[in-house]
Tab-separated table of C-alpha atoms and ligand atoms in Angstrom:
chain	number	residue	atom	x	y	z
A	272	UNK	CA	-6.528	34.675	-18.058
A	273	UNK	CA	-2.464	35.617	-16.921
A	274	UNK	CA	-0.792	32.625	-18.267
A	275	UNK	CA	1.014	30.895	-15.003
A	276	UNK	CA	4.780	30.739	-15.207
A	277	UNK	CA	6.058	27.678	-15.986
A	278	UNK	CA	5.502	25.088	-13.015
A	279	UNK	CA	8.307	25.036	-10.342
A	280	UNK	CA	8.073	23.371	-6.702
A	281	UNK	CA	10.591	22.722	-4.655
A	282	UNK	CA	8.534	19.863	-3.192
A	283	UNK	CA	8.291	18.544	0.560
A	284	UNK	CA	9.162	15.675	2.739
A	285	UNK	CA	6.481	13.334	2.633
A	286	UNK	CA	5.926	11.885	5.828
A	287	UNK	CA	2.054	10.963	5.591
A	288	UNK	CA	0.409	7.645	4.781
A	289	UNK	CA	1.405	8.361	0.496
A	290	UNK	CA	2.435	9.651	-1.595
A	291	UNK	CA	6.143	9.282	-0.040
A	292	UNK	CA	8.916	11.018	-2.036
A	293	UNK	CA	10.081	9.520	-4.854
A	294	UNK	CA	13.822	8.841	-5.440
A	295	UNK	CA	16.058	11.116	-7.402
A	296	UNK	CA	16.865	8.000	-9.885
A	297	UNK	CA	12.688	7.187	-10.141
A	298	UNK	CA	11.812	11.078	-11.098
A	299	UNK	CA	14.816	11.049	-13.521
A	300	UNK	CA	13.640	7.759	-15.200
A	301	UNK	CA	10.282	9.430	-15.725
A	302	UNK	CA	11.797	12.267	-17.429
A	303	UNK	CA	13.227	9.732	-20.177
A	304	UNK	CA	11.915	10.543	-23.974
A	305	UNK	CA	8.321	8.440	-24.722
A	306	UNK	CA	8.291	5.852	-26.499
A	307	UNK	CA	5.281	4.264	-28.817
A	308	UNK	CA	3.745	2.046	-26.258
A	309	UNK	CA	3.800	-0.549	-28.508
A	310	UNK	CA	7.656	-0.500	-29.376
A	311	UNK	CA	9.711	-3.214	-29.289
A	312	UNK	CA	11.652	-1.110	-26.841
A	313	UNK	CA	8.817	-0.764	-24.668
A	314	UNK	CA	7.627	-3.732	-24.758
A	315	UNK	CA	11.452	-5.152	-23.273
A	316	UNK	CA	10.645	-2.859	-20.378
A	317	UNK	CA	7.187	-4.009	-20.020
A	318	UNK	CA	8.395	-7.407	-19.233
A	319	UNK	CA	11.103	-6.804	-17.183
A	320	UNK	CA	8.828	-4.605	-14.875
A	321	UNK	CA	6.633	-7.616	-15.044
A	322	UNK	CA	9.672	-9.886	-13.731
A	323	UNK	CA	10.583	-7.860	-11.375
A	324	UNK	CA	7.300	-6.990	-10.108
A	325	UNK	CA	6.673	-10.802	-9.678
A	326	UNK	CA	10.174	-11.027	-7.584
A	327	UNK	CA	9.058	-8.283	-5.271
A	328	UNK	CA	5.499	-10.198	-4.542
A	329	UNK	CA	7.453	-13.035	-4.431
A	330	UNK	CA	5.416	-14.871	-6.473
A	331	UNK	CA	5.811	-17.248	-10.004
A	332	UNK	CA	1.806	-15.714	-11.405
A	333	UNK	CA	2.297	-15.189	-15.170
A	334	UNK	CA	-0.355	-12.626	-14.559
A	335	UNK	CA	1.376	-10.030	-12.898
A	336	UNK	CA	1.327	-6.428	-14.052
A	337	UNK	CA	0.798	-2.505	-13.022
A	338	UNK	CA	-3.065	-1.564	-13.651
A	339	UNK	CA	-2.622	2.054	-15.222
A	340	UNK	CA	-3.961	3.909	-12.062
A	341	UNK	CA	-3.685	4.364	-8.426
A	342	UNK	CA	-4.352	1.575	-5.370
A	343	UNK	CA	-8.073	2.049	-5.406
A	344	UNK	CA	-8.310	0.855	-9.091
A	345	UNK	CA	-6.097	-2.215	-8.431
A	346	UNK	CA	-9.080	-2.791	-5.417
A	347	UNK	CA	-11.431	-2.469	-7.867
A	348	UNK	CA	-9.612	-4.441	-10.628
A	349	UNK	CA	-9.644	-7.654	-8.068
A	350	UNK	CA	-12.986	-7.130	-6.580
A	351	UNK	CA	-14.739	-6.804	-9.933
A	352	UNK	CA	-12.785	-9.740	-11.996
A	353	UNK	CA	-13.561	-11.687	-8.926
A	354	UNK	CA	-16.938	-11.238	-7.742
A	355	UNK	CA	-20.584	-11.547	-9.906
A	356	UNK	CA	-23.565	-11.183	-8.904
A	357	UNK	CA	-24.921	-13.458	-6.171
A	358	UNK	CA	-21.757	-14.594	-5.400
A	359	UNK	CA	-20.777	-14.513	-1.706
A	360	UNK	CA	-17.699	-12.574	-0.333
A	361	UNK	CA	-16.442	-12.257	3.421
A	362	UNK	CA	-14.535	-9.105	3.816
A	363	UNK	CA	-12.866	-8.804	7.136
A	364	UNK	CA	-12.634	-4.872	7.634
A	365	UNK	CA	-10.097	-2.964	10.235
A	366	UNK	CA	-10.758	0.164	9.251
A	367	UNK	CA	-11.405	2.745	6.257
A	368	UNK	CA	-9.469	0.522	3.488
A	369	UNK	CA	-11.339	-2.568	4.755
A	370	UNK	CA	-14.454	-0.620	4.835
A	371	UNK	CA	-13.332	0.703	0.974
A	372	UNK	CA	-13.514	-3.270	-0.316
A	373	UNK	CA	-16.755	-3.613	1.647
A	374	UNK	CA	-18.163	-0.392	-0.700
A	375	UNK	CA	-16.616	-1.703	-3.984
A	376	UNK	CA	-17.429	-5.611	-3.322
A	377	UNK	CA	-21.219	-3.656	-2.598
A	378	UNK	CA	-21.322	-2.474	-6.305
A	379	UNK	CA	-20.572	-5.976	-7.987
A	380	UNK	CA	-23.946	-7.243	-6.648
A	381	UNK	CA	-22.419	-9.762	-5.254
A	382	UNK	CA	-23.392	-11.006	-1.098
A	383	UNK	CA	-21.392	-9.182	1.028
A	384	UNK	CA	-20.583	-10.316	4.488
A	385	UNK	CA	-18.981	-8.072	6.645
A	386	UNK	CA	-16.633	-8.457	9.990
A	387	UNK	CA	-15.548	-5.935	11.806
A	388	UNK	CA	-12.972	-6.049	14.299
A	389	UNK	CA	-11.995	-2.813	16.604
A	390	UNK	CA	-9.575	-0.327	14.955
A	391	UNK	CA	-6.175	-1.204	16.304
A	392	UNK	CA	-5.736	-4.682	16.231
A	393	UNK	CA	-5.965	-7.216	14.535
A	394	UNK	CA	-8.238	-10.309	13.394
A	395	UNK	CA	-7.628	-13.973	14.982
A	396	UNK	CA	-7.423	-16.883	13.213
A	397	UNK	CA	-10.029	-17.995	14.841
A	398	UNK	CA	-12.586	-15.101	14.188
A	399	UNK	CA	-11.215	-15.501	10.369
A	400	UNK	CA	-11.681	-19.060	10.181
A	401	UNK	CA	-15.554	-19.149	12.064
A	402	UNK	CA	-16.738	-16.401	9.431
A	403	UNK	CA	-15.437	-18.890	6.831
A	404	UNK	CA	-17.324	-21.821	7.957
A	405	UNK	CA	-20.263	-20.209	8.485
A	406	UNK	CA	-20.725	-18.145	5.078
A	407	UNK	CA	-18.358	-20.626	2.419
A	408	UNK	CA	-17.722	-18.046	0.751
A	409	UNK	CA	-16.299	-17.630	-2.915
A	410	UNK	CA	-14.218	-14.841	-1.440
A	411	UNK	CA	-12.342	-13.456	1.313
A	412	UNK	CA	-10.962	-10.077	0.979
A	413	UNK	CA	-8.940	-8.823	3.511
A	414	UNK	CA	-5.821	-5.515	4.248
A	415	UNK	CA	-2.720	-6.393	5.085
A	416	UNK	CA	-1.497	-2.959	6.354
A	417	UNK	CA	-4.253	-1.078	7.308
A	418	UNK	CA	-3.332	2.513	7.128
A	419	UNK	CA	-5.619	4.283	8.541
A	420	UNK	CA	-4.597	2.240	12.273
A	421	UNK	CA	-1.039	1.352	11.168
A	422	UNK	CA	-2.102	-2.406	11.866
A	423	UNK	CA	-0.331	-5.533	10.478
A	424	UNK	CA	-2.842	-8.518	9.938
A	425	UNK	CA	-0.305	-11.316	10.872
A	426	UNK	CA	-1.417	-15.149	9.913
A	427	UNK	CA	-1.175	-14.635	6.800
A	428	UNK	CA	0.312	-17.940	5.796
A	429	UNK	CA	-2.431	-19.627	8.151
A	430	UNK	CA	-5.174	-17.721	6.631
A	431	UNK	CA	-3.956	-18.698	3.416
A	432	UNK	CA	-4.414	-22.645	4.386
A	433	UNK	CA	-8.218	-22.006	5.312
A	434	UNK	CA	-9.049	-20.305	2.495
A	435	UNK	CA	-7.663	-23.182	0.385
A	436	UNK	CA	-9.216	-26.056	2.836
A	437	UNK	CA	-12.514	-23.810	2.148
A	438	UNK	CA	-12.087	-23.692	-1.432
A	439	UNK	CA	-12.497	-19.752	-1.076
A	440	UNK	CA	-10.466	-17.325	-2.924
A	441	UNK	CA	-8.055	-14.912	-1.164
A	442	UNK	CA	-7.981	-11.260	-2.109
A	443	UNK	CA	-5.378	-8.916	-0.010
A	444	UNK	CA	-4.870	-5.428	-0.412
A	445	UNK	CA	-1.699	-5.194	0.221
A	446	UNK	CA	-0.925	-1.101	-0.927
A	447	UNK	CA	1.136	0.049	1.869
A	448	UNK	CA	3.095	-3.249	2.684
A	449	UNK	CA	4.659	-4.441	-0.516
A	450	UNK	CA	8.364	-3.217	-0.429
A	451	UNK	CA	8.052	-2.569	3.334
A	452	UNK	CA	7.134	-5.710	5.270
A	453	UNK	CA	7.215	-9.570	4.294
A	454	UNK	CA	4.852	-9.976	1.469
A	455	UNK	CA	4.887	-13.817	-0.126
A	456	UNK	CA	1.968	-14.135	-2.549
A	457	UNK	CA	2.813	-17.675	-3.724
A	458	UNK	CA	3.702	-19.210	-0.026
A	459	UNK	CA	1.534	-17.664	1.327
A	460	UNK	CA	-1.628	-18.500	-1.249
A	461	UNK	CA	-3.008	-15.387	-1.944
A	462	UNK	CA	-4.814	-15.022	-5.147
A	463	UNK	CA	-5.429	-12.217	-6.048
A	464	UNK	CA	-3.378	-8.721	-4.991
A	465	UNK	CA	-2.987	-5.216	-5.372
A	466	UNK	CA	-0.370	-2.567	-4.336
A	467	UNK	CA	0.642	0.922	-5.368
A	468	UNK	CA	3.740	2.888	-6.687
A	469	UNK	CA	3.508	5.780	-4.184
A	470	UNK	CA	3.923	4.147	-0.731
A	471	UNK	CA	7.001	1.210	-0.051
A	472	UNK	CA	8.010	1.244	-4.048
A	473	UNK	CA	9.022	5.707	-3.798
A	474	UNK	CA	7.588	6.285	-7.202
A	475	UNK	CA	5.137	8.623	-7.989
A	476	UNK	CA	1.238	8.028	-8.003
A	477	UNK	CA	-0.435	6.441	-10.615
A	478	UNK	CA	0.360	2.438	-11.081
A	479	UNK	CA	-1.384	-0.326	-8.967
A	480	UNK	CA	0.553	-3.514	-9.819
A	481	UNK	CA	-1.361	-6.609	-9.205
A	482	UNK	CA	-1.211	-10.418	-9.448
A	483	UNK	CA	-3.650	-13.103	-9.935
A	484	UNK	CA	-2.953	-16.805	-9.207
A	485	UNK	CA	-3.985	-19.317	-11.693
A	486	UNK	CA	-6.791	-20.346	-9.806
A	487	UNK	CA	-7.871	-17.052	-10.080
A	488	UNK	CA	-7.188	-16.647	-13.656
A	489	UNK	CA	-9.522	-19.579	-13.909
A	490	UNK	CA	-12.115	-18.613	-12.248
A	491	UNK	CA	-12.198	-15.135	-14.186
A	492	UNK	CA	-12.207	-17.394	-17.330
A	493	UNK	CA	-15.289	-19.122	-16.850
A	494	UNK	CA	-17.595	-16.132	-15.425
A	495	UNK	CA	-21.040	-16.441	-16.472
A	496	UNK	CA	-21.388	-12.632	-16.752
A	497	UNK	CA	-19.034	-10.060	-18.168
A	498	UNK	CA	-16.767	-8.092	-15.917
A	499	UNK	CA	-19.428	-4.575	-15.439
A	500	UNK	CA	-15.852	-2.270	-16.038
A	501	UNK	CA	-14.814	-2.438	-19.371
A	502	UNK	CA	-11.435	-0.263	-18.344
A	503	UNK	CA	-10.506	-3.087	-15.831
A	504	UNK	CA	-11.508	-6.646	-17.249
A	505	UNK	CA	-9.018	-9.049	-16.627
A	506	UNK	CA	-9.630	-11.174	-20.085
A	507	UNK	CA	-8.821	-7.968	-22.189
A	508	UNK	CA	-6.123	-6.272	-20.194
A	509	UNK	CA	-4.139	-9.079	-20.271
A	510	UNK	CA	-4.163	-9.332	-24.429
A	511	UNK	CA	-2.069	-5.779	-23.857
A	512	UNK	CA	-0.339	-6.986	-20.803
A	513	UNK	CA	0.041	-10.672	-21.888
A	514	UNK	CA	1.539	-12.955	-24.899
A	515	UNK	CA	-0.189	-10.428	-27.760
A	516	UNK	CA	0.608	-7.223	-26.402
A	517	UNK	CA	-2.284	-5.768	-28.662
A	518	UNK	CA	-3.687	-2.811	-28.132
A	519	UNK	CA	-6.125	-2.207	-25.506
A	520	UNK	CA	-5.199	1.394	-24.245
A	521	UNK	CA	-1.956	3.642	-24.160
A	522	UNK	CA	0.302	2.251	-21.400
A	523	UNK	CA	1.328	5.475	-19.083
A	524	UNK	CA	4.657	4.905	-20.391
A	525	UNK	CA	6.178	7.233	-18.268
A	526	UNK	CA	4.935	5.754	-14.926
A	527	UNK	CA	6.294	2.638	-16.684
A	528	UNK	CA	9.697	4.206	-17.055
A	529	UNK	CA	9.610	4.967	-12.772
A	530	UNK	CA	8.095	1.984	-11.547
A	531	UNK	CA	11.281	-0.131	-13.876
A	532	UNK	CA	13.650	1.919	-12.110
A	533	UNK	CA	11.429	1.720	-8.274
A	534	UNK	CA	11.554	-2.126	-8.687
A	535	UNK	CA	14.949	-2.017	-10.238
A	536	UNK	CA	15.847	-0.255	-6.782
A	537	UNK	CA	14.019	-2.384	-4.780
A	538	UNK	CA	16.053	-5.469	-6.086
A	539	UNK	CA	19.118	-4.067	-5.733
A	540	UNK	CA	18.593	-3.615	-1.889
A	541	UNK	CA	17.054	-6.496	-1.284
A	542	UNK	CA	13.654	-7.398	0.577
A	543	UNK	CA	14.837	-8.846	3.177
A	544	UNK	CA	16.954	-5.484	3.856
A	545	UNK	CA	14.867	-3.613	2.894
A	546	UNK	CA	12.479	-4.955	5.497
A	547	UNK	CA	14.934	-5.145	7.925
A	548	UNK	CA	15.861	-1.417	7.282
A	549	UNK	CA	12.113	-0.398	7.687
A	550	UNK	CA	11.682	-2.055	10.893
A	551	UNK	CA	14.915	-0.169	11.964
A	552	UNK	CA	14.061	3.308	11.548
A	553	UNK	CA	10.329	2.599	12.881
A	554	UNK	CA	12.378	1.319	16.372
A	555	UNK	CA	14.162	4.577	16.335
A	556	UNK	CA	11.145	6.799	15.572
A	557	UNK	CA	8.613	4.784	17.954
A	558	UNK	CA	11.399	5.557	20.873
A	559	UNK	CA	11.307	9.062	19.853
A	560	UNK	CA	7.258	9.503	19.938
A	561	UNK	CA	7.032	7.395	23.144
A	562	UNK	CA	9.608	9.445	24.943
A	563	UNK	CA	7.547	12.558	24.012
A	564	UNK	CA	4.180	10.577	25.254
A	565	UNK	CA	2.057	9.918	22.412
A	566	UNK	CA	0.184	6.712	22.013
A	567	UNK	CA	0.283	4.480	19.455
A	568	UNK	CA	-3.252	3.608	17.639
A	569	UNK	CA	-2.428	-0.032	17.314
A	570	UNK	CA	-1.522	-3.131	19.305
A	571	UNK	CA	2.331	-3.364	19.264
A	572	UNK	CA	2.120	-6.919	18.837
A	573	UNK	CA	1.065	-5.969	15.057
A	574	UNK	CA	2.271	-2.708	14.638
A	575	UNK	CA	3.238	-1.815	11.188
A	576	UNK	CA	7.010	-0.104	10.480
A	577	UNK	CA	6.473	2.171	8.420
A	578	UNK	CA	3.151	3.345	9.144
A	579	UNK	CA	3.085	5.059	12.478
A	580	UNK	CA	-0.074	6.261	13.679
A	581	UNK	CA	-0.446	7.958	17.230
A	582	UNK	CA	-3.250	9.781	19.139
A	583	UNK	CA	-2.844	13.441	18.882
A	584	UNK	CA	-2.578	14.340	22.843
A	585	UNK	CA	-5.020	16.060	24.785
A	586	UNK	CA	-5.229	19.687	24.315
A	587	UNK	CA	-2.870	19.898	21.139
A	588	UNK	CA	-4.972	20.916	17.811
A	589	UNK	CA	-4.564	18.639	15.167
A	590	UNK	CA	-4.407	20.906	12.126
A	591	UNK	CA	-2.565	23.492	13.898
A	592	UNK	CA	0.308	20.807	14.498
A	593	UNK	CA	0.042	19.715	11.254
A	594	UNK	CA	0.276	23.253	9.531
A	595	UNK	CA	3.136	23.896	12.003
A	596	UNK	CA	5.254	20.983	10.635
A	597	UNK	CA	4.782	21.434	7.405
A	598	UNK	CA	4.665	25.466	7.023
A	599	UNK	CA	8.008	25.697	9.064
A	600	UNK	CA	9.783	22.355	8.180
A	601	UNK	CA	8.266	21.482	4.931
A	602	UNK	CA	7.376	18.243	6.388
A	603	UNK	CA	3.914	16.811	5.662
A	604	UNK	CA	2.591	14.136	7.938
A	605	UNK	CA	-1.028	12.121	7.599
A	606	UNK	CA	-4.489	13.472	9.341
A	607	UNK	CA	-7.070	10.295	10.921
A	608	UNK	CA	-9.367	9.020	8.269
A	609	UNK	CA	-12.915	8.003	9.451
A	610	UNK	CA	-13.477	7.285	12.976
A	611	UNK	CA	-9.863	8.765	13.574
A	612	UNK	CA	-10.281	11.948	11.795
A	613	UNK	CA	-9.141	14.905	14.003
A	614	UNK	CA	-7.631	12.384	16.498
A	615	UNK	CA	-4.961	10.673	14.837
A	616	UNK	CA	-1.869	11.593	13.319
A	617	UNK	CA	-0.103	9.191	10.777
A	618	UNK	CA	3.661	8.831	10.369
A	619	UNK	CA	4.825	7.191	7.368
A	620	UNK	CA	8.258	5.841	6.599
A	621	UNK	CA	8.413	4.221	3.504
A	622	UNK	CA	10.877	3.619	0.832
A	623	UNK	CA	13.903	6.040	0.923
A	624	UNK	CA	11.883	8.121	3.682
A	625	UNK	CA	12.974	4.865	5.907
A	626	UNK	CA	16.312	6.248	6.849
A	627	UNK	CA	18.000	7.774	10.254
A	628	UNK	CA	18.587	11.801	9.065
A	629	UNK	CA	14.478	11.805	8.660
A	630	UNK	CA	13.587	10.097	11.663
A	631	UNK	CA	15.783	12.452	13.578
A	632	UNK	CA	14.483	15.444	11.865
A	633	UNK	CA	10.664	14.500	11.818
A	634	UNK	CA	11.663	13.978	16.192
A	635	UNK	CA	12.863	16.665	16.664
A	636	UNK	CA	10.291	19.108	14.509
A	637	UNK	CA	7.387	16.907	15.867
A	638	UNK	CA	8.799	17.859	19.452
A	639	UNK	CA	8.942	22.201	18.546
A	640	UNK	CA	5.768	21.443	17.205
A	641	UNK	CA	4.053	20.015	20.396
A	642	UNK	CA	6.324	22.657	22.349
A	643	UNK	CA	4.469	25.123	20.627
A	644	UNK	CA	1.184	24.246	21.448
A	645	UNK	CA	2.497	24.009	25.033
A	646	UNK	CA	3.130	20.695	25.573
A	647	UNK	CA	5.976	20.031	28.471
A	648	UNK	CA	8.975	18.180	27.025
A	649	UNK	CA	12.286	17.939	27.463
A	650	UNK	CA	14.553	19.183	25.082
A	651	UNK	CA	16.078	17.079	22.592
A	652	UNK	CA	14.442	13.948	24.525
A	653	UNK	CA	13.070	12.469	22.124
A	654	UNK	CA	16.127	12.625	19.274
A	655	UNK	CA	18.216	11.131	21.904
A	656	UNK	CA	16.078	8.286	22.753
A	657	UNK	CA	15.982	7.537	18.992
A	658	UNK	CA	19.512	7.248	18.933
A	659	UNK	CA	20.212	4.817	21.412
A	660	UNK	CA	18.381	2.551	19.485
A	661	UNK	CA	20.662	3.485	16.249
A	662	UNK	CA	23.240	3.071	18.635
A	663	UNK	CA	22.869	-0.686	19.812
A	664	UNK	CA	21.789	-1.768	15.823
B	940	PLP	C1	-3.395	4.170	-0.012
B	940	PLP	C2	-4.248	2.952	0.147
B	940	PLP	C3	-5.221	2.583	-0.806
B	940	PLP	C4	-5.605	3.465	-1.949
B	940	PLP	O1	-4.618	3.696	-2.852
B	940	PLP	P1	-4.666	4.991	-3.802
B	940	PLP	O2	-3.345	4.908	-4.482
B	940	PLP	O3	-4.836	6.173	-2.924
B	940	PLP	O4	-5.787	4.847	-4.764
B	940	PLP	C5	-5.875	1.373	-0.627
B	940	PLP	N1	-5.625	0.576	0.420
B	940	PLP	C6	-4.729	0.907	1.364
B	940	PLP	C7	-4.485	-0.016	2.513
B	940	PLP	C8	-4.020	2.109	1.263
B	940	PLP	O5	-3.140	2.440	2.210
């Protein structure tokens, strides 16, 4: 073979459902020399990414650390820790990532019980707490931010309190809402959670930080089986993670070296701003996509900020839109997944994508985009209703 030339991209603006970009400080952290992953060096940085991984989930769980590997394997890190066979598991499902823990709770041989509520909203306490009563189960499982509908399950606190009164266990996915929405593991009595470094956090791929409550950590102590992945077991991950830091396998030290420096940012901001800033820019950019007519996928009583998912209108081709944005603006935004696929497009604004100069440009390239597929809107509409809202903040 012609041996390529050396690797060189100039990247894109990620506007989809995740990866979103990753800061300037993140990417130069992860360029930092290795270390042994078992340096006393390394091991400082291990903990502190443990500390402040346990501020941003705002919880006080000892065991809290990145699984070395995207979202999915944090999902399957909970489900499978959690669940053995015969046990019984509600999962409430909103769409595709609900439908995902459905799939991987299938595999543990565990009972699955399944609710499904329409795509677009969201589940009552009252459909969450009948399901509990009538299955008792060991588990509920449930998404926080559902991103294939850009829904916000809401309750959380209250669904917290009946899974304690039932003595079940509450597992949240919570991938595309730490770092971007209120997220309080401890007050809010989750047990067991799982995020990801590419969506609110702006690092790159490849980390799923999770925490398990003690209850939980209990409960995985006393299983009567073993946990069926070896990669993921909770009682041997921790001896690398935990007090021994023995070897179990080689930390991904650089996607340690980002995620330090993605917390270390996220601190320094704040959550609360950081929040606040996300629910901002999704004001600004949901006045821009209304003025130009497109319709939001979910209820706006639980619409998530920085996951903005609208129908694609009548008559405009999805890819072609897509193509358009991205092959003329470098801008990449999010297809449907599932029962949206070919109908939806997904707007993401997460981490340092959350901000005012790419709300205004994604407008105003979304609107030549429509324009070209001849769409009738007026010019510059839809920037200008986006900054009225900047202007009143
Ligand atoms: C992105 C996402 C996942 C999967 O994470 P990966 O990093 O792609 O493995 C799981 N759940 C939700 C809600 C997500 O948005």
């Amino acid at each position: 073979m012609e041996i390529p030339t050396p690797l060189q991209t100039n990247g894109r603006l990620l506007l989809g459902p995740g990866p979103s970009d990753a800061s300037p400080q993140v990417l130069r952290a992860m360029s930092s020399p290795l270390l042994g992953h078992l340096d006393p060096e390394f091991m400082q940085i291990m903990a502190r990414v443990q500390a402040m991984l346990r501020e941003a989930f705002r919880t006080s769980n000892p065991v809290t650390f990145p699984v070395s590997a995207t979202g999915m394997a944090g999902m399957e890190c909970c489900i499978v820790n959690l669940l053995e066979p015969g046990d019984r598991v509600v999962v409430f499902t909103l769409g595709f990532f609900g439908n995902r823990m459905v799939e991987v709770a299938g595999r543990t041989g565990a009972q699955v019980t399944v609710v499904e509520g329409p795509w677009g909203k969201e589940f009552s306490l009252e459909q969450i707490g009948e399901a509990i009563k009538k299955v008792r189960p060991k588990v509920v499982a449930l998404v926080h931010a559902e991103t294939s509908t850009g829904v916000l399950q809401g309750n959380m606190k209250e669904i917290g309190a009946l899974c304690r009164d039932a003595g079940a266990l509450l597992l949240v996915d919570a991938v595309t809402s730490l770092a971007c929405v209120r997220l309080e593991v401890d007050a809010w009595g989750i047990d067991a959670v799982y995020s990801c470094s590419q969506k609110g956090l702006g690092c790159s791929p490849g980390l799923s930080p999770v925490s398990f409550s003690p209850r939980a950590v209990e409960v995985i102590k006393t299983r009567k089986t073993k946990v069926q992945s070896w990669y993921f077991d909770m009682t041997t991950v921790m001896s690398y993670w935990g007090q021994d830091r023995a070897y179990h396998h080689t930390g991904p030290i650089s996607m340690v070296y980002g995620i330090h420096e993605g917390l270390r940012l996220v601190l320094e901001e704040g959550l609360e701003n950081r929040w606040a800033r996300h629910e901002l820019n999704h004001r600004a950019l949901r006045a821009g996509l209304e003025c130009m007519g497109l319709e939001f996928t979910a209820d706006r009583s639980c619409q998530l900020p920085q996951l903005n998912a609208v129908r694609v209108p009548a008559g405009v081709d999805d890819l072609a839109g897509r193509k358009y944005l991205l092959e003329k603006f470098g801008i990449e935004i999010g297809g449907g997944l599932g029962d949206f696929k070919g109908k939806v497009w997904r707007l993401g604004l997460m981490g340092q994508n959350s901000r005012p100069s790419v709300v205004l440009l994604a407008l105003a390239a979304l609107e030549q985009a429509l324009t070209k597929q001849g769409v009738k809107l007026t010019p510059g509409g839809a920037v200008g209703a986006a900054n009225a809202v900047y202007s009143q903040s």
